[in-house]
Amino acid sequence: MRPLTASDPVGTHVLYVGRADPTASVDVDRDAGRGLEENHPGTVTAVDEQHGVRIAFLGLEHEPMAERRFRADDTGVFPGLVAVGLDDWEAARSIGWWAGLCRDAREAG
């Protein structure tokens, strides 16, 4: 596990290590606990030096924030995101409200 940087390619598995964001999802899903949570698994879907990195988070495909953009800090690191290997990503996928999703559901990325 290491900080995500702009040199990480599309397809990189990430975990969101920031605080839960209860304002990110619509009321029904927020009430069901389906917002962006700490250790939420996602995948890099775009890297753009000017616009930052775009992450698709598992289980939020139909939310307004399904693909959320993050900007790098002055050191080139994306705060709140860490790059992880497939084993760590799968472990994170198995916990949290998203763990109950059908395995055939669109994986983030």
mmCIF file of N, CA and C in Angstrom:
data_model
loop_
_atom_site.group_PDB
_atom_site.id
_atom_site.type_symbol
_atom_site.label_atom_id
_atom_site.label_comp_id
_atom_site.label_asym_id
_atom_site.label_seq_id
_atom_site.Cartn_x
_atom_site.Cartn_y
_atom_site.Cartn_z
ATOM 1 N N MET A 1 0.852 -1.159 0.000
ATOM 2 C CA MET A 1 0.000 0.000 0.000
ATOM 3 C C MET A 1 0.909 1.236 0.000
ATOM 4 N N ARG A 2 0.604 2.158 -0.928
ATOM 5 C CA ARG A 2 1.402 3.380 -1.029
ATOM 6 C C ARG A 2 0.524 4.497 -1.572
ATOM 7 N N PRO A 3 0.924 5.734 -1.379
ATOM 8 C CA PRO A 3 0.106 6.842 -1.904
ATOM 9 C C PRO A 3 -0.038 6.752 -3.420
ATOM 10 N N LEU A 4 -1.205 7.084 -3.926
ATOM 11 C CA LEU A 4 -1.454 7.127 -5.367
ATOM 12 C C LEU A 4 -0.824 8.393 -5.933
ATOM 13 N N THR A 5 -0.146 8.271 -7.072
ATOM 14 C CA THR A 5 0.466 9.418 -7.739
ATOM 15 C C THR A 5 0.036 9.452 -9.200
ATOM 16 N N ALA A 6 0.323 10.550 -9.872
ATOM 17 C CA ALA A 6 -0.049 10.710 -11.280
ATOM 18 C C ALA A 6 0.670 9.719 -12.185
ATOM 19 N N SER A 7 1.725 9.093 -11.710
ATOM 20 C CA SER A 7 2.438 8.112 -12.533
ATOM 21 C C SER A 7 1.750 6.745 -12.523
ATOM 22 N N ASP A 8 0.746 6.565 -11.670
ATOM 23 C CA ASP A 8 -0.002 5.304 -11.650
ATOM 24 C C ASP A 8 -0.957 5.269 -12.838
ATOM 25 N N PRO A 9 -0.989 4.160 -13.569
ATOM 26 C CA PRO A 9 -1.793 4.097 -14.799
ATOM 27 C C PRO A 9 -3.273 3.812 -14.553
ATOM 28 N N VAL A 10 -4.059 4.015 -15.606
ATOM 29 C CA VAL A 10 -5.455 3.606 -15.605
ATOM 30 C C VAL A 10 -5.496 2.116 -15.285
ATOM 31 N N GLY A 11 -6.438 1.712 -14.461
ATOM 32 C CA GLY A 11 -6.551 0.313 -14.056
ATOM 33 C C GLY A 11 -5.954 0.020 -12.697
ATOM 34 N N THR A 12 -5.196 0.979 -12.135
ATOM 35 C CA THR A 12 -4.613 0.783 -10.813
ATOM 36 C C THR A 12 -5.725 0.631 -9.778
ATOM 37 N N HIS A 13 -5.596 -0.368 -8.931
ATOM 38 C CA HIS A 13 -6.562 -0.578 -7.848
ATOM 39 C C HIS A 13 -6.216 0.361 -6.702
ATOM 40 N N VAL A 14 -7.250 0.981 -6.135
ATOM 41 C CA VAL A 14 -7.046 1.939 -5.047
ATOM 42 C C VAL A 14 -8.028 1.671 -3.915
ATOM 43 N N LEU A 15 -7.679 2.218 -2.761
ATOM 44 C CA LEU A 15 -8.594 2.290 -1.633
ATOM 45 C C LEU A 15 -8.714 3.752 -1.248
ATOM 46 N N TYR A 16 -9.926 4.165 -0.916
ATOM 47 C CA TYR A 16 -10.162 5.507 -0.412
ATOM 48 C C TYR A 16 -9.888 5.472 1.088
ATOM 49 N N VAL A 17 -8.918 6.237 1.540
ATOM 50 C CA VAL A 17 -8.557 6.222 2.956
ATOM 51 C C VAL A 17 -8.911 7.538 3.639
ATOM 52 N N GLY A 18 -9.734 8.329 2.963
ATOM 53 C CA GLY A 18 -10.234 9.556 3.575
ATOM 54 C C GLY A 18 -11.424 9.240 4.459
ATOM 55 N N ARG A 19 -12.022 10.274 4.954
ATOM 56 C CA ARG A 19 -13.205 10.109 5.804
ATOM 57 C C ARG A 19 -14.428 9.776 4.954
ATOM 58 N N ALA A 20 -15.401 9.150 5.584
ATOM 59 C CA ALA A 20 -16.665 8.867 4.903
ATOM 60 C C ALA A 20 -17.274 10.180 4.435
ATOM 61 N N ASP A 21 -17.908 10.152 3.280
ATOM 62 C CA ASP A 21 -18.488 11.348 2.682
ATOM 63 C C ASP A 21 -20.001 11.167 2.553
ATOM 64 N N PRO A 22 -20.756 11.480 3.616
ATOM 65 C CA PRO A 22 -22.199 11.232 3.572
ATOM 66 C C PRO A 22 -22.947 12.133 2.598
ATOM 67 N N THR A 23 -22.350 13.182 2.105
ATOM 68 C CA THR A 23 -23.027 14.077 1.167
ATOM 69 C C THR A 23 -22.846 13.635 -0.272
ATOM 70 N N ALA A 24 -22.081 12.581 -0.516
ATOM 71 C CA ALA A 24 -21.739 12.200 -1.880
ATOM 72 C C ALA A 24 -22.819 11.410 -2.592
ATOM 73 N N SER A 25 -23.704 10.761 -1.871
ATOM 74 C CA SER A 25 -24.706 9.937 -2.541
ATOM 75 C C SER A 25 -26.103 10.514 -2.337
ATOM 76 N N VAL A 26 -27.043 10.002 -3.103
ATOM 77 C CA VAL A 26 -28.420 10.471 -2.998
ATOM 78 C C VAL A 26 -29.021 10.023 -1.677
ATOM 79 N N ASP A 27 -30.116 10.668 -1.252
ATOM 80 C CA ASP A 27 -30.697 10.426 0.069
ATOM 81 C C ASP A 27 -31.003 8.964 0.353
ATOM 82 N N VAL A 28 -31.617 8.251 -0.590
ATOM 83 C CA VAL A 28 -32.012 6.861 -0.353
ATOM 84 C C VAL A 28 -30.785 6.004 -0.071
ATOM 85 N N ASP A 29 -29.755 6.141 -0.884
ATOM 86 C CA ASP A 29 -28.562 5.324 -0.667
ATOM 87 C C ASP A 29 -27.798 5.761 0.564
ATOM 88 N N ARG A 30 -27.771 7.063 0.841
ATOM 89 C CA ARG A 30 -27.073 7.539 2.033
ATOM 90 C C ARG A 30 -27.764 6.958 3.269
ATOM 91 N N ASP A 31 -29.090 6.954 3.272
ATOM 92 C CA ASP A 31 -29.826 6.390 4.395
ATOM 93 C C ASP A 31 -29.562 4.896 4.536
ATOM 94 N N ALA A 32 -29.282 4.230 3.433
ATOM 95 C CA ALA A 32 -28.968 2.801 3.461
ATOM 96 C C ALA A 32 -27.489 2.563 3.759
ATOM 97 N N GLY A 33 -26.730 3.630 3.984
ATOM 98 C CA GLY A 33 -25.311 3.499 4.280
ATOM 99 C C GLY A 33 -24.459 3.275 3.053
ATOM 100 N N ARG A 34 -24.935 3.703 1.886
ATOM 101 C CA ARG A 34 -24.213 3.423 0.652
ATOM 102 C C ARG A 34 -23.529 4.658 0.101
ATOM 103 N N GLY A 35 -22.661 5.224 0.872
ATOM 104 C CA GLY A 35 -21.853 6.345 0.426
ATOM 105 C C GLY A 35 -20.404 5.929 0.350
ATOM 106 N N LEU A 36 -19.542 6.861 0.061
ATOM 107 C CA LEU A 36 -18.109 6.603 0.002
ATOM 108 C C LEU A 36 -17.593 6.440 1.424
ATOM 109 N N GLU A 37 -17.006 5.297 1.700
ATOM 110 C CA GLU A 37 -16.550 4.960 3.048
ATOM 111 C C GLU A 37 -15.038 4.794 3.080
ATOM 112 N N GLU A 38 -14.484 4.856 4.274
ATOM 113 C CA GLU A 38 -13.061 4.586 4.446
ATOM 114 C C GLU A 38 -12.766 3.156 3.990
ATOM 115 N N ASN A 39 -11.676 2.973 3.267
ATOM 116 C CA ASN A 39 -11.240 1.695 2.681
ATOM 117 C C ASN A 39 -12.150 1.215 1.560
ATOM 118 N N HIS A 40 -12.882 2.130 0.948
ATOM 119 C CA HIS A 40 -13.744 1.799 -0.184
ATOM 120 C C HIS A 40 -12.868 1.473 -1.393
ATOM 121 N N PRO A 41 -13.069 0.309 -2.027
ATOM 122 C CA PRO A 41 -12.258 -0.058 -3.194
ATOM 123 C C PRO A 41 -12.723 0.648 -4.463
ATOM 124 N N GLY A 42 -11.754 1.013 -5.265
ATOM 125 C CA GLY A 42 -12.032 1.646 -6.542
ATOM 126 C C GLY A 42 -10.915 1.361 -7.524
ATOM 127 N N THR A 43 -11.088 1.884 -8.717
ATOM 128 C CA THR A 43 -10.105 1.682 -9.777
ATOM 129 C C THR A 43 -9.909 2.988 -10.528
ATOM 130 N N VAL A 44 -8.663 3.278 -10.866
ATOM 131 C CA VAL A 44 -8.358 4.476 -11.649
ATOM 132 C C VAL A 44 -8.935 4.296 -13.050
ATOM 133 N N THR A 45 -9.750 5.263 -13.496
ATOM 134 C CA THR A 45 -10.330 5.193 -14.839
ATOM 135 C C THR A 45 -9.766 6.255 -15.765
ATOM 136 N N ALA A 46 -9.104 7.275 -15.219
ATOM 137 C CA ALA A 46 -8.479 8.305 -16.050
ATOM 138 C C ALA A 46 -7.426 9.041 -15.229
ATOM 139 N N VAL A 47 -6.323 9.383 -15.893
ATOM 140 C CA VAL A 47 -5.283 10.192 -15.274
ATOM 141 C C VAL A 47 -4.992 11.334 -16.226
ATOM 142 N N ASP A 48 -5.156 12.541 -15.729
ATOM 143 C CA ASP A 48 -4.949 13.733 -16.542
ATOM 144 C C ASP A 48 -4.201 14.753 -15.690
ATOM 145 N N GLU A 49 -3.061 15.179 -16.141
ATOM 146 C CA GLU A 49 -2.239 16.100 -15.359
ATOM 147 C C GLU A 49 -2.999 17.369 -14.986
ATOM 148 N N GLN A 50 -3.832 17.855 -15.882
ATOM 149 C CA GLN A 50 -4.568 19.092 -15.638
ATOM 150 C C GLN A 50 -5.790 18.880 -14.748
ATOM 151 N N HIS A 51 -6.511 17.767 -14.943
ATOM 152 C CA HIS A 51 -7.767 17.544 -14.229
ATOM 153 C C HIS A 51 -7.664 16.566 -13.072
ATOM 154 N N GLY A 52 -6.534 15.945 -12.890
ATOM 155 C CA GLY A 52 -6.360 15.004 -11.796
ATOM 156 C C GLY A 52 -6.660 13.577 -12.199
ATOM 157 N N VAL A 53 -7.015 12.775 -11.212
ATOM 158 C CA VAL A 53 -7.288 11.365 -11.427
ATOM 159 C C VAL A 53 -8.779 11.124 -11.193
ATOM 160 N N ARG A 54 -9.342 10.199 -11.977
ATOM 161 C CA ARG A 54 -10.749 9.841 -11.819
ATOM 162 C C ARG A 54 -10.802 8.402 -11.324
ATOM 163 N N ILE A 55 -11.615 8.181 -10.288
ATOM 164 C CA ILE A 55 -11.727 6.866 -9.664
ATOM 165 C C ILE A 55 -13.180 6.397 -9.737
ATOM 166 N N ALA A 56 -13.378 5.146 -10.164
ATOM 167 C CA ALA A 56 -14.694 4.510 -10.119
ATOM 168 C C ALA A 56 -14.722 3.661 -8.858
ATOM 169 N N PHE A 57 -15.692 3.923 -7.977
ATOM 170 C CA PHE A 57 -15.795 3.202 -6.713
ATOM 171 C C PHE A 57 -16.833 2.097 -6.800
ATOM 172 N N LEU A 58 -16.492 0.954 -6.259
ATOM 173 C CA LEU A 58 -17.340 -0.226 -6.290
ATOM 174 C C LEU A 58 -18.687 0.053 -5.626
ATOM 175 N N GLY A 59 -19.756 -0.310 -6.319
ATOM 176 C CA GLY A 59 -21.094 -0.195 -5.775
ATOM 177 C C GLY A 59 -21.738 1.165 -5.928
ATOM 178 N N LEU A 60 -21.016 2.140 -6.440
ATOM 179 C CA LEU A 60 -21.564 3.488 -6.595
ATOM 180 C C LEU A 60 -21.767 3.841 -8.062
ATOM 181 N N GLU A 61 -21.912 2.824 -8.904
ATOM 182 C CA GLU A 61 -22.005 3.027 -10.342
ATOM 183 C C GLU A 61 -23.187 3.895 -10.760
ATOM 184 N N HIS A 62 -24.254 3.883 -9.971
ATOM 185 C CA HIS A 62 -25.467 4.619 -10.339
ATOM 186 C C HIS A 62 -25.642 5.890 -9.528
ATOM 187 N N GLU A 63 -24.602 6.288 -8.825
ATOM 188 C CA GLU A 63 -24.641 7.485 -7.992
ATOM 189 C C GLU A 63 -24.093 8.686 -8.751
ATOM 190 N N PRO A 64 -24.473 9.893 -8.333
ATOM 191 C CA PRO A 64 -23.912 11.092 -8.961
ATOM 192 C C PRO A 64 -22.386 11.132 -8.866
ATOM 193 N N MET A 65 -21.834 10.518 -7.828
ATOM 194 C CA MET A 65 -20.382 10.540 -7.660
ATOM 195 C C MET A 65 -19.749 9.194 -8.031
ATOM 196 N N ALA A 66 -20.351 8.487 -8.980
ATOM 197 C CA ALA A 66 -19.858 7.165 -9.359
ATOM 198 C C ALA A 66 -18.383 7.206 -9.745
ATOM 199 N N GLU A 67 -17.998 8.199 -10.496
ATOM 200 C CA GLU A 67 -16.585 8.392 -10.821
ATOM 201 C C GLU A 67 -16.207 9.764 -10.288
ATOM 202 N N ARG A 68 -15.387 9.747 -9.283
ATOM 203 C CA ARG A 68 -15.027 10.979 -8.592
ATOM 204 C C ARG A 68 -13.614 11.398 -8.965
ATOM 205 N N ARG A 69 -13.419 12.691 -9.146
ATOM 206 C CA ARG A 69 -12.097 13.234 -9.477
ATOM 207 C C ARG A 69 -11.374 13.683 -8.217
ATOM 208 N N PHE A 70 -10.073 13.458 -8.215
ATOM 209 C CA PHE A 70 -9.210 13.899 -7.122
ATOM 210 C C PHE A 70 -8.051 14.664 -7.745
ATOM 211 N N ARG A 71 -7.602 15.691 -7.074
ATOM 212 C CA ARG A 71 -6.443 16.473 -7.523
ATOM 213 C C ARG A 71 -5.247 16.173 -6.635
ATOM 214 N N ALA A 72 -4.073 16.190 -7.251
ATOM 215 C CA ALA A 72 -2.841 15.929 -6.514
ATOM 216 C C ALA A 72 -2.475 17.138 -5.659
ATOM 217 N N ASP A 73 -1.779 16.877 -4.559
ATOM 218 C CA ASP A 73 -1.266 17.968 -3.740
ATOM 219 C C ASP A 73 0.058 18.453 -4.337
ATOM 220 N N ASP A 74 0.735 19.348 -3.660
ATOM 221 C CA ASP A 74 1.979 19.926 -4.176
ATOM 222 C C ASP A 74 3.102 18.908 -4.348
ATOM 223 N N THR A 75 2.985 17.758 -3.688
ATOM 224 C CA THR A 75 4.022 16.731 -3.805
ATOM 225 C C THR A 75 3.714 15.705 -4.890
ATOM 226 N N GLY A 76 2.553 15.837 -5.548
ATOM 227 C CA GLY A 76 2.180 14.901 -6.603
ATOM 228 C C GLY A 76 1.401 13.696 -6.118
ATOM 229 N N VAL A 77 1.000 13.717 -4.858
ATOM 230 C CA VAL A 77 0.230 12.621 -4.256
ATOM 231 C C VAL A 77 -1.241 13.008 -4.226
ATOM 232 N N PHE A 78 -2.106 12.030 -4.438
ATOM 233 C CA PHE A 78 -3.553 12.258 -4.357
ATOM 234 C C PHE A 78 -4.003 11.955 -2.930
ATOM 235 N N PRO A 79 -4.263 12.985 -2.132
ATOM 236 C CA PRO A 79 -4.670 12.764 -0.732
ATOM 237 C C PRO A 79 -5.948 11.931 -0.655
ATOM 238 N N GLY A 80 -5.960 10.999 0.287
ATOM 239 C CA GLY A 80 -7.130 10.162 0.497
ATOM 240 C C GLY A 80 -7.149 8.898 -0.331
ATOM 241 N N LEU A 81 -6.146 8.686 -1.182
ATOM 242 C CA LEU A 81 -6.104 7.504 -2.040
ATOM 243 C C LEU A 81 -4.781 6.770 -1.890
ATOM 244 N N VAL A 82 -4.859 5.458 -1.805
ATOM 245 C CA VAL A 82 -3.647 4.637 -1.809
ATOM 246 C C VAL A 82 -3.772 3.584 -2.900
ATOM 247 N N ALA A 83 -2.666 3.302 -3.553
ATOM 248 C CA ALA A 83 -2.599 2.241 -4.557
ATOM 249 C C ALA A 83 -2.348 0.922 -3.824
ATOM 250 N N VAL A 84 -3.074 -0.119 -4.235
ATOM 251 C CA VAL A 84 -2.937 -1.427 -3.588
ATOM 252 C C VAL A 84 -2.863 -2.523 -4.641
ATOM 253 N N GLY A 85 -2.342 -3.647 -4.233
ATOM 254 C CA GLY A 85 -2.320 -4.825 -5.094
ATOM 255 C C GLY A 85 -3.690 -5.491 -5.116
ATOM 256 N N LEU A 86 -3.844 -6.442 -6.008
ATOM 257 C CA LEU A 86 -5.126 -7.126 -6.174
ATOM 258 C C LEU A 86 -5.571 -7.830 -4.890
ATOM 259 N N ASP A 87 -4.651 -8.447 -4.151
ATOM 260 C CA ASP A 87 -5.025 -9.147 -2.918
ATOM 261 C C ASP A 87 -5.623 -8.191 -1.893
ATOM 262 N N ASP A 88 -4.991 -7.021 -1.703
ATOM 263 C CA ASP A 88 -5.516 -6.029 -0.759
ATOM 264 C C ASP A 88 -6.843 -5.464 -1.242
ATOM 265 N N TRP A 89 -6.970 -5.275 -2.565
ATOM 266 C CA TRP A 89 -8.213 -4.750 -3.130
ATOM 267 C C TRP A 89 -9.348 -5.748 -2.915
ATOM 268 N N GLU A 90 -9.074 -7.028 -3.167
ATOM 269 C CA GLU A 90 -10.083 -8.073 -2.963
ATOM 270 C C GLU A 90 -10.469 -8.189 -1.486
ATOM 271 N N ALA A 91 -9.492 -8.035 -0.595
ATOM 272 C CA ALA A 91 -9.799 -8.070 0.837
ATOM 273 C C ALA A 91 -10.721 -6.910 1.204
ATOM 274 N N ALA A 92 -10.448 -5.728 0.679
ATOM 275 C CA ALA A 92 -11.303 -4.568 0.951
ATOM 276 C C ALA A 92 -12.671 -4.753 0.313
ATOM 277 N N ARG A 93 -12.719 -5.434 -0.825
ATOM 278 C CA ARG A 93 -13.985 -5.678 -1.506
ATOM 279 C C ARG A 93 -14.891 -6.573 -0.672
ATOM 280 N N SER A 94 -14.315 -7.402 0.168
ATOM 281 C CA SER A 94 -15.092 -8.368 0.941
ATOM 282 C C SER A 94 -15.636 -7.814 2.251
ATOM 283 N N ILE A 95 -15.354 -6.543 2.563
ATOM 284 C CA ILE A 95 -15.882 -5.918 3.786
ATOM 285 C C ILE A 95 -16.628 -4.646 3.406
ATOM 286 N N GLY A 96 -17.449 -4.154 4.306
ATOM 287 C CA GLY A 96 -18.206 -2.935 4.024
ATOM 288 C C GLY A 96 -19.531 -3.254 3.365
ATOM 289 N N TRP A 97 -20.360 -2.230 3.164
ATOM 290 C CA TRP A 97 -21.703 -2.456 2.601
ATOM 291 C C TRP A 97 -21.652 -3.024 1.191
ATOM 292 N N TRP A 98 -20.590 -2.770 0.446
ATOM 293 C CA TRP A 98 -20.473 -3.237 -0.934
ATOM 294 C C TRP A 98 -20.166 -4.730 -1.030
ATOM 295 N N ALA A 99 -19.826 -5.377 0.086
ATOM 296 C CA ALA A 99 -19.470 -6.803 0.072
ATOM 297 C C ALA A 99 -20.644 -7.667 -0.373
ATOM 298 N N GLY A 100 -21.860 -7.206 -0.148
ATOM 299 C CA GLY A 100 -23.032 -7.995 -0.511
ATOM 300 C C GLY A 100 -23.441 -7.875 -1.963
ATOM 301 N N LEU A 101 -22.708 -7.081 -2.740
ATOM 302 C CA LEU A 101 -23.056 -6.924 -4.148
ATOM 303 C C LEU A 101 -22.813 -8.212 -4.912
ATOM 304 N N CYS A 102 -23.624 -8.461 -5.885
ATOM 305 C CA CYS A 102 -23.464 -9.620 -6.764
ATOM 306 C C CYS A 102 -22.078 -9.561 -7.398
ATOM 307 N N ARG A 103 -21.387 -10.665 -7.442
ATOM 308 C CA ARG A 103 -20.046 -10.702 -8.044
ATOM 309 C C ARG A 103 -20.080 -10.392 -9.528
ATOM 310 N N ASP A 104 -21.256 -10.524 -10.149
ATOM 311 C CA ASP A 104 -21.374 -10.208 -11.563
ATOM 312 C C ASP A 104 -21.625 -8.713 -11.799
ATOM 313 N N ALA A 105 -21.876 -7.965 -10.709
ATOM 314 C CA ALA A 105 -22.088 -6.522 -10.855
ATOM 315 C C ALA A 105 -20.815 -5.902 -11.396
ATOM 316 N N ARG A 106 -20.966 -4.834 -12.139
ATOM 317 C CA ARG A 106 -19.808 -4.158 -12.737
ATOM 318 C C ARG A 106 -18.787 -3.826 -11.654
ATOM 319 N N GLU A 107 -17.608 -4.385 -11.777
ATOM 320 C CA GLU A 107 -16.526 -4.065 -10.862
ATOM 321 C C GLU A 107 -16.074 -2.645 -11.179
ATOM 322 N N ALA A 108 -15.637 -1.924 -10.157
ATOM 323 C CA ALA A 108 -15.088 -0.595 -10.410
ATOM 324 C C ALA A 108 -13.876 -0.770 -11.300
ATOM 325 N N GLY A 109 -13.949 -0.300 -12.504
ATOM 326 C CA GLY A 109 -12.840 -0.451 -13.449
ATOM 327 C C GLY A 109 -12.995 -1.674 -14.172
#
